[in-house]
Amino acid sequence: MAAGTTIDACRAGLGFGFSPDGPTTRRSPLHRRRRSEFIGPMNPLKRRPSSSPPVAAIGGVDGVADLVRDLFLGVGVGLPCTVMECGDIIYRSTLPRSTGLNLTAPGVALALSAVSYLWATPGVAPGFWDMFVLAFIERAFQQSYRKDDFVIGKKLGEGAFGVVYKASLANKGSPKQGDLVLKKATEYGAVEIWMNERVRRACANSCADFVYGFLERSSKTKGGEYWLIWRFEGEDTLSDLMLSKEFPYNVEAKILGEGQGLEKGLERENRIVQTIIRQLLFALDGLHSTGIVHRDIKPQNIIFSEGSRTFKIIDLGAAADLRVGINYIPKEFLLDPRYTAPEQYIMSTQTPSAPSAPVATALSPVLWQMNLPDRFDIYSVGLIFLQMVFPSLRTDNGLIQFNRQLKRCNYDLDTWRSTVEPRASPDLRKGFELLDLDGGIGWELVTSMVRFKARQRTSAKAALAHPYFNREGLLGLSFMQNLRLQFFRATQKDYGEAAKWVIRHMAKSGTEKEGGFTEAQLQELREMKPRKGNVQRNALASVLRLQRKIIRTLNESMDELNRQRKSMWWSRWIPREE
């Protein structure tokens, strides 16, 4: 009897009962639908078939499964909302379903701005890809060399930063490389290796074909010697060719081929000069697009490649990689005074030293647009342009004399021309006539390159889009190059007047008519001590002094950090001879 009572109690507690027709199930108060504090409305127990005995159902597999299921429903573990029958599934089903990506005008504008910034010169996104992906892949699969692998031949040249030899591979069984150029760098060898590797990945056609560079340990030289290897492409530099009395006709066959169908004269010479300048600008545009400023453009650093029949740039020891800040020191410059721009520095001396590579890369488009460092090289190309046109400027004395005259004319070529043209020699008159062809577009181009202020000079890309190159010779532009330059010309605008208007209103002349402060007055304010009763003047002077102090502190801090660094972080990737 006690046992029966116990079973009946269990049946009652678990919601089982009997009807006259047989065993049935009923809902106990425990299993009435009620809201759980975890999952909302709870499921009732599953109805069992009426043919199953109640005791067997409790102890069977189905009963255990049902109890486990109810336990999971009670605590809300591991089951999706559709199984738990949450109330919010009904609410979510009434919401509008998204058919795809929703585009908004602010979102599109923000995305386009971000993409434009990442690809703006010198290129944040390409910079990270080049430094952290391409560089490692290149070094992993690159064939290595050592000094003993070469047979050094005759000396090709010697400069302030190294000696250059013609060489060949000593091991005849090694892959065929042909004649090579081997340079032992006495200074800035690590910089030159870095720059040449960057150029090889980004704009190989701009510079000589670089093969390999490494550091050789030597007991004679503290720290070792850097060796650089290029493929031999020719011995003629633009300087050698210009010193010939036959220039520019001695270059014609090299770059344009035979049989131009023109007699000797201005038209023929103009065609040759056009081709040379175009090739230089294309090479320079490749360097500038990847964030490298050469800083030492001159005829001696331009070599003619016999294989590609083009002029290429060499000697990157003085170059600065402004994408990551390598070889850039604000208060230091490396240049040839005969070809340097008036400013001498590629960026303001108040610009702090380069931070870490990722930070420098992220900020590089801002600094590039603020300073336009590529215009430094454009000035040098403008001087080379004048040398090719005026034979009297091809000698060192003639170029130095011209630079003095131009400085006296405030670097205004129009003023210089009006000064020398009345008493010009036949060579000078011939040069002016050549530049005046086709309505004077040659003179217009060279005056846009040789200007005192860097921001007023044209860029390499804009110079290539100039009408001066519309009538170029046989080795003209490819279809894609023409398409790109035509697009650039179509979108090219003259913002000169707008820029003058902005400058005039942002920094007024300091006259009674315009008001504002002159540069001399600003300098006085920087050095002025506070004066009683003049709050506005004292506030401005304090702001200027604070600005100068912050810049000086940043420069001193960065210079101290640079001095403390024992080695350049990027030099560790240069191979070393053990």
mmCIF file of C-alpha atoms in Angstrom, residues 508-511 516-523:
data_model
loop_
_atom_site.group_PDB
_atom_site.id
_atom_site.type_symbol
_atom_site.label_atom_id
_atom_site.label_comp_id
_atom_site.label_asym_id
_atom_site.label_seq_id
_atom_site.Cartn_x
_atom_site.Cartn_y
_atom_site.Cartn_z
ATOM 1 C CA LYS A 508 48.087 89.982 -45.640
ATOM 2 C CA SER A 509 50.877 92.239 -46.791
ATOM 3 C CA GLY A 510 51.183 94.381 -43.680
ATOM 4 C CA THR A 511 50.465 97.642 -45.495
ATOM 5 C CA GLY A 516 48.012 92.345 -41.023
ATOM 6 C CA PHE A 517 51.653 91.663 -40.149
ATOM 7 C CA THR A 518 54.733 91.477 -42.326
ATOM 8 C CA GLU A 519 57.364 88.778 -41.821
ATOM 9 C CA ALA A 520 59.616 91.320 -40.108
ATOM 10 C CA GLN A 521 56.809 92.285 -37.736
ATOM 11 C CA LEU A 522 56.134 88.627 -36.941
ATOM 12 C CA GLN A 523 59.818 88.168 -36.119
#
